């Protein structure tokens, strides 16, 4: 009976959770309670919470607030936070939680509830089939009375802690502590100590990827044919050479060369039903011997030269094709989509996909009943790409962007928007579903003086 109140994990606060670990465990969206979870009951957000949400979004996780409060209170709380929200939620009714999952555009297994009340937040999560983390409720030092329900929760929490079947179902999701109890943010990670430890850490991650793929039951696409499948599902083209203030032309020329080399490994690839496309298993590890040169890469939040730089553009182009299809993206990593100023009409998701051999991969699975084919090639200083199939799919797709603007946070500027995918029935032309693809919060990586002033809020 008590099991319906049991969380998957318990944390001292929202600040003691390592959100990058949650992302690595496969979670893509967090459903937060507000009162006594993020701030004391009725309080406005504080700078520490505002920064926390920025950090969470930078990991690739999306967020949504689900609160029983009215809209005025929720809007007051989110004035400095870029997040979705549901007010007057009626928790623990599962309807609000399932609506939150749909708004995030993710699967139930990719959603995680974080709240402070076992009898509301955790009960609602369990009834909805969602994982959850219970956090210690925020209590002021001056507060003496906390209510009978809190004492009952203490009792249930005690039973939970002694029930190993329900204890630590997520594993290690906590910020590491130093000996004096302070957070790990005061201690450098092993990979940050020196270039040598960084190289060792990369080698470890590459080895882990090789072992994981070796043991995986997934079948990876590897057949290439010259003949084109008859139906064009989606297509995209872009300029290979970007020009502008602060853009190194040599690195742009090298990028174009790198993309051309990698495209030759992908062009014509057939992905049979049930097969997975892996960017790195298809392209392979680039080297100087193969002709790869230094292009732009992002390391430590900065654009710097790096061997094979520019292949993120190719991965992003493929991602755009897949977003316009019923195929399922099974691995995606993001970086800033504000690497250069927008020229002409704004194209949502024109960049923002990150790949790094081989542990930061881009993968999708053919979950349909027919073969699909990737065509990518370079011509006249342009990158062209097509996704083809044996026959037409019953739906088609469009990418739309809402509330696109820029916002200054401290000394930095960020591009902010919400990018959705509309699923449209081909027979009727009606939108049958609207899915959130990305809750965008990207650091501007170019000269901020080039940001259109009318787009800064």
XYZ file of C-alpha atoms in Angstrom:
457
model
C 0.000 0.000 0.000
C 2.753 2.456 0.930
C 4.589 1.671 -2.311
C 2.421 4.119 -4.237
C 4.066 6.951 -2.261
C 7.639 5.730 -2.762
C 9.988 7.880 -4.913
C 12.781 6.464 -7.067
C 15.345 8.606 -5.224
C 15.595 11.129 -2.390
C 17.762 14.278 -2.500
C 18.559 17.002 0.012
C 17.605 19.700 -2.508
C 17.329 20.410 -6.221
C 20.935 21.631 -6.046
C 22.282 18.251 -4.917
C 21.145 16.535 -8.131
C 23.611 16.051 -10.990
C 21.477 16.853 -14.028
C 24.111 15.764 -16.544
C 23.931 12.295 -15.003
C 20.162 12.322 -15.484
C 20.643 13.187 -19.159
C 23.195 10.398 -19.553
C 20.692 7.967 -18.028
C 18.254 8.744 -20.846
C 16.015 11.398 -19.288
C 15.071 14.291 -21.560
C 12.490 16.255 -19.565
C 12.084 17.307 -15.921
C 8.686 18.011 -14.343
C 9.232 20.338 -11.373
C 6.961 21.318 -8.505
C 7.495 24.933 -7.314
C 6.517 25.587 -3.695
C 8.855 24.086 -1.096
C 10.720 22.311 -3.918
C 12.436 25.210 -5.693
C 11.628 28.020 -3.252
C 9.781 28.434 0.017
C 6.009 28.462 -0.335
C 4.793 31.597 -2.152
C 8.272 33.079 -2.762
C 9.508 34.433 -6.085
C 12.378 32.687 -7.795
C 15.891 33.612 -6.674
C 19.057 34.040 -8.796
C 20.355 30.628 -7.699
C 17.232 28.929 -9.062
C 17.335 31.013 -12.270
C 20.935 29.897 -12.850
C 20.021 26.299 -12.026
C 17.493 26.223 -14.858
C 20.069 27.712 -17.237
C 22.503 24.951 -16.281
C 19.829 22.270 -16.653
C 18.943 23.487 -20.157
C 22.611 23.495 -21.135
C 22.764 19.741 -20.430
C 20.081 19.196 -23.067
C 17.249 18.587 -20.592
C 13.913 20.326 -21.046
C 11.857 21.573 -18.099
C 8.228 22.162 -17.245
C 6.665 23.391 -14.003
C 3.494 21.600 -12.861
C 1.843 23.501 -10.018
C -1.505 23.566 -8.251
C -1.100 27.344 -7.964
C -3.005 29.790 -10.147
C -1.450 31.343 -13.247
C -0.639 34.679 -11.592
C 1.614 32.972 -9.029
C 3.314 30.758 -11.633
C 3.908 33.661 -14.039
C 5.430 35.665 -11.203
C 7.816 32.789 -10.497
C 8.952 32.251 -14.122
C 9.597 35.896 -15.037
C 13.362 35.185 -15.289
C 13.118 31.491 -16.211
C 12.604 30.181 -19.727
C 10.429 27.115 -19.126
C 7.064 25.591 -19.915
C 4.452 25.427 -17.156
C 1.038 24.071 -16.214
C -0.949 25.915 -13.522
C -4.066 24.790 -11.634
C -2.780 21.280 -12.277
C -4.970 19.387 -9.827
C -2.117 17.148 -8.619
C -1.933 14.262 -7.879
C -4.298 13.686 -10.806
C -2.210 11.930 -13.517
C -3.776 14.108 -16.250
C -1.455 17.041 -15.543
C 1.669 14.839 -15.571
C 0.699 13.172 -18.849
C -0.085 16.578 -20.355
C 3.392 17.753 -19.280
C 5.021 14.776 -21.026
C 3.105 15.588 -24.201
C 4.064 19.276 -24.035
C 7.723 18.281 -23.706
C 7.385 16.049 -26.765
C 9.082 13.096 -25.074
C 8.256 9.549 -24.006
C 7.116 8.686 -20.485
C 10.352 6.813 -19.829
C 12.274 10.022 -20.633
C 10.376 12.132 -18.054
C 11.277 12.628 -14.389
C 9.182 14.290 -11.671
C 10.916 16.329 -8.941
C 8.846 17.468 -5.960
C 8.738 17.718 -2.181
C 5.438 16.000 -1.287
C 5.058 12.218 -1.232
C 1.268 12.378 -1.030
C 0.977 14.721 -4.027
C 4.062 14.964 -6.278
C 5.312 11.398 -5.892
C 1.864 9.817 -5.771
C 0.945 11.612 -8.992
C 4.195 10.486 -10.647
C 3.635 6.856 -9.666
C 0.032 6.908 -10.849
C 1.271 8.303 -14.181
C 4.019 5.696 -14.568
C 6.823 8.268 -14.261
C 10.130 8.138 -12.387
C 10.533 10.607 -9.535
C 12.902 12.251 -7.083
C 11.637 13.434 -3.711
C 13.541 16.439 -2.372
C 13.634 17.583 1.228
C 11.044 20.341 1.530
C 12.290 23.898 2.057
C 11.661 24.996 5.629
C 12.577 28.358 7.125
C 14.582 28.389 10.369
C 11.786 30.382 11.987
C 9.103 27.826 11.124
C 7.957 25.707 14.060
C 4.741 24.184 12.689
C 4.998 22.051 9.569
C 1.678 20.195 9.570
C 0.570 16.657 10.362
C 1.002 15.551 6.745
C 4.748 16.242 6.904
C 5.125 13.970 9.927
C 3.249 11.226 8.086
C 5.620 11.721 5.140
C 8.600 11.332 7.508
C 7.133 8.003 8.587
C 6.572 6.781 5.007
C 10.060 7.982 4.031
C 11.491 5.871 6.858
C 9.772 2.771 5.475
C 11.044 3.637 1.984
C 14.655 3.931 3.140
C 14.533 0.404 4.557
C 12.883 -1.134 1.494
C 15.781 -1.999 -0.814
C 13.431 -3.013 -3.632
C 12.327 0.624 -4.050
C 15.532 2.347 -2.913
C 17.963 3.917 -5.401
C 16.125 2.865 -8.552
C 17.933 5.554 -10.581
C 21.406 4.861 -9.225
C 23.955 7.622 -8.737
C 22.321 10.922 -9.673
C 23.908 13.110 -7.018
C 26.492 15.894 -7.073
C 29.713 14.525 -5.639
C 30.640 15.821 -2.187
C 34.046 16.783 -0.911
C 35.254 15.689 2.519
C 34.014 18.904 4.094
C 30.546 18.337 2.619
C 30.744 21.088 0.041
C 29.596 20.552 -3.522
C 31.793 19.076 -6.211
C 31.663 22.295 -8.213
C 34.549 23.488 -6.033
C 36.662 20.536 -7.181
C 37.878 20.028 -10.738
C 36.742 16.981 -12.612
C 39.460 14.515 -13.609
C 39.172 15.581 -17.256
C 39.707 19.239 -16.261
C 43.007 18.761 -14.410
C 45.282 18.848 -17.452
C 45.401 18.104 -21.203
C 46.660 14.624 -20.341
C 43.705 13.804 -18.080
C 41.360 15.247 -20.707
C 42.843 12.914 -23.331
C 42.567 9.944 -20.954
C 38.934 10.778 -20.243
C 38.147 10.931 -23.967
C 39.882 7.591 -24.512
C 37.787 6.064 -21.712
C 34.546 7.346 -23.257
C 35.521 6.042 -26.699
C 36.330 2.639 -25.244
C 32.988 2.566 -23.417
C 31.192 3.324 -26.689
C 33.008 0.521 -28.519
C 32.154 -1.957 -25.770
C 28.541 -0.825 -25.599
C 28.104 -1.233 -29.364
C 29.836 -4.619 -29.271
C 27.367 -5.871 -26.680
C 24.375 -4.133 -28.253
C 21.691 -6.123 -30.041
C 21.033 -3.212 -32.399
C 21.680 -3.765 -36.093
C 23.507 -0.819 -37.651
C 22.970 0.325 -41.230
C 25.950 -0.308 -43.513
C 24.598 -1.020 -47.034
C 25.177 1.648 -49.668
C 23.744 1.587 -53.166
C 24.015 3.968 -56.126
C 20.400 3.610 -57.222
C 18.106 6.170 -55.588
C 14.891 5.124 -53.861
C 11.930 6.708 -55.713
C 10.217 8.904 -53.074
C 11.757 12.082 -51.614
C 10.683 12.364 -47.965
C 12.626 15.543 -47.168
C 15.485 17.599 -48.563
C 17.749 20.405 -47.417
C 20.656 22.469 -48.716
C 22.965 25.048 -47.174
C 26.040 27.106 -47.954
C 29.278 25.410 -46.937
C 31.341 28.598 -46.629
C 30.114 31.146 -44.087
C 31.391 34.701 -44.295
C 31.271 37.481 -41.766
C 32.970 39.323 -38.959
C 35.254 37.095 -36.901
C 34.864 34.047 -39.177
C 38.217 32.550 -40.290
C 37.942 31.815 -44.051
C 40.633 29.119 -43.892
C 38.695 27.165 -41.276
C 35.574 27.509 -43.453
C 37.377 26.081 -46.481
C 38.691 23.237 -44.325
C 35.196 22.611 -42.976
C 33.856 22.264 -46.514
C 36.588 19.727 -47.289
C 35.838 17.742 -44.111
C 32.124 17.633 -44.889
C 32.769 16.479 -48.449
C 34.972 13.617 -47.213
C 32.428 12.500 -44.604
C 29.504 12.826 -47.025
C 31.147 10.380 -49.401
C 30.921 7.710 -46.667
C 27.182 8.319 -46.117
C 25.849 9.006 -49.610
C 23.507 6.243 -50.766
C 23.233 4.531 -47.378
C 20.173 2.302 -47.001
C 18.579 1.976 -43.565
C 16.389 -1.120 -43.516
C 13.395 -1.432 -41.129
C 14.674 -1.945 -37.585
C 18.203 -0.747 -38.404
C 19.977 2.145 -36.659
C 21.990 4.850 -38.402
C 25.115 5.886 -36.470
C 27.005 8.936 -37.701
C 30.369 7.757 -36.428
C 29.988 4.082 -37.335
C 29.289 5.250 -40.884
C 31.829 8.069 -41.221
C 34.599 6.535 -39.102
C 37.376 8.317 -37.285
C 38.768 11.090 -39.465
C 42.527 11.602 -39.695
C 45.037 13.836 -41.457
C 46.062 10.825 -43.521
C 42.528 10.637 -44.920
C 42.632 14.330 -45.793
C 40.784 15.886 -42.855
C 41.877 19.365 -41.783
C 41.294 21.798 -38.932
C 37.838 23.352 -38.873
C 35.815 25.055 -36.141
C 34.960 22.994 -33.073
C 33.506 23.946 -29.695
C 35.707 23.068 -26.710
C 35.062 24.470 -23.257
C 32.351 26.757 -24.611
C 34.694 28.380 -27.149
C 35.068 28.095 -30.918
C 38.579 26.850 -31.681
C 40.343 25.031 -34.554
C 40.190 21.247 -34.391
C 40.816 18.317 -36.737
C 37.653 17.377 -38.600
C 35.875 20.521 -37.450
C 32.597 21.266 -39.182
C 31.134 17.759 -39.180
C 28.491 18.967 -36.713
C 27.022 20.840 -39.713
C 26.655 17.559 -41.565
C 25.103 15.816 -38.559
C 22.679 18.709 -38.118
C 21.647 18.551 -41.782
C 20.832 14.854 -41.361
C 18.920 15.668 -38.178
C 16.790 18.175 -40.110
C 15.922 15.465 -42.638
C 14.908 13.054 -39.879
C 12.764 15.653 -38.099
C 10.748 15.833 -41.317
C 10.088 12.099 -41.252
C 8.514 9.429 -39.012
C 11.932 7.954 -38.184
C 12.919 7.919 -34.491
C 15.921 9.874 -33.205
C 17.557 7.629 -30.593
C 20.641 9.733 -29.775
C 21.009 13.486 -30.044
C 23.410 15.955 -28.406
C 23.089 19.709 -28.676
C 25.422 22.653 -28.719
C 24.737 26.324 -29.365
C 22.704 27.054 -32.488
C 23.943 30.657 -32.383
C 27.363 30.111 -33.933
C 26.942 32.841 -36.538
C 24.410 35.601 -37.282
C 21.264 34.614 -39.177
C 21.341 35.799 -42.772
C 18.029 36.124 -44.564
C 15.030 34.191 -43.315
C 15.583 32.479 -39.968
C 15.823 28.687 -40.338
C 15.011 26.894 -37.052
C 17.599 24.244 -36.186
C 19.958 25.347 -38.966
C 22.671 24.312 -36.498
C 22.808 22.933 -32.985
C 23.652 19.224 -33.343
C 26.869 18.104 -31.657
C 29.044 15.121 -32.619
C 32.525 14.152 -31.441
C 34.168 10.841 -32.283
C 32.821 8.488 -31.159
C 31.097 8.902 -27.829
C 29.000 11.933 -28.829
C 27.069 10.382 -31.700
C 23.957 11.141 -33.723
C 21.689 8.139 -34.262
C 18.231 7.414 -35.577
C 16.251 4.205 -36.059
C 14.075 3.164 -38.974
C 10.860 2.297 -37.150
C 8.825 2.121 -40.380
C 7.977 -0.856 -42.591
C 10.062 0.236 -45.588
C 13.648 1.018 -46.576
C 14.861 4.603 -46.379
C 17.978 6.094 -47.936
C 20.312 8.987 -47.110
C 21.825 11.024 -49.913
C 24.380 13.719 -49.031
C 26.728 15.413 -51.450
C 28.642 18.678 -52.005
C 28.395 20.758 -55.149
C 29.102 24.418 -56.025
C 30.130 25.213 -52.436
C 26.814 23.889 -51.114
C 25.810 20.880 -49.039
C 22.809 18.980 -50.383
C 20.892 16.272 -48.562
C 17.851 14.082 -49.191
C 15.989 11.427 -47.270
C 14.300 8.986 -49.650
C 11.928 6.063 -49.221
C 10.311 3.325 -51.264
C 6.890 4.981 -51.090
C 5.148 8.015 -49.622
C 4.381 8.148 -45.905
C 0.813 9.038 -44.803
C 2.071 12.069 -42.828
C 4.419 14.908 -43.560
C 6.127 17.255 -41.110
C 7.034 20.917 -40.655
C 9.316 22.680 -38.184
C 8.088 25.924 -36.632
C 9.691 28.281 -34.141
C 7.875 30.394 -31.568
C 8.954 33.320 -29.376
C 12.383 33.665 -31.007
C 14.475 36.338 -29.271
C 17.761 37.023 -27.481
C 18.304 37.688 -23.787
C 21.294 39.006 -21.867
C 22.273 36.960 -18.824
C 25.208 38.454 -16.976
C 27.832 39.315 -19.585
C 26.536 36.787 -22.139
C 23.702 36.718 -24.645
C 21.514 33.690 -25.356
C 19.194 32.803 -28.212
C 15.832 31.711 -26.773
C 12.954 30.056 -28.600
C 10.737 27.019 -28.675
C 10.993 24.782 -31.721
C 8.055 22.527 -32.538
C 7.314 19.822 -35.092
C 3.848 19.666 -36.623
C 2.668 16.259 -37.811
C 0.294 16.746 -40.752
C -2.035 14.182 -42.278
C -1.269 14.053 -45.985
C -4.838 13.182 -46.987
C -6.577 15.999 -45.072
C -3.805 18.559 -44.618
C -4.710 18.832 -40.933
C -2.195 19.017 -38.072
C -2.637 15.840 -36.002
C 0.105 16.518 -33.437
C 2.391 19.327 -32.292
C 5.599 18.149 -30.635
C 8.182 20.251 -28.797
C 11.521 19.476 -30.441
C 13.725 21.827 -28.463
C 13.340 24.345 -25.668
C 16.162 26.447 -27.026
C 18.579 28.314 -24.761
C 21.834 28.723 -26.718
C 24.801 30.914 -25.893
C 25.643 33.365 -28.686
C 29.084 32.402 -30.009
C 29.619 35.354 -32.374
C 30.059 39.110 -31.904
C 26.993 40.127 -29.886
C 26.946 43.544 -31.543
C 25.529 41.764 -34.612
C 22.380 40.678 -32.772
C 19.382 42.627 -34.144
C 18.456 45.082 -31.396
C 14.733 44.525 -31.931
C 15.179 40.836 -30.978
C 16.810 41.543 -27.592
C 14.435 41.334 -24.627
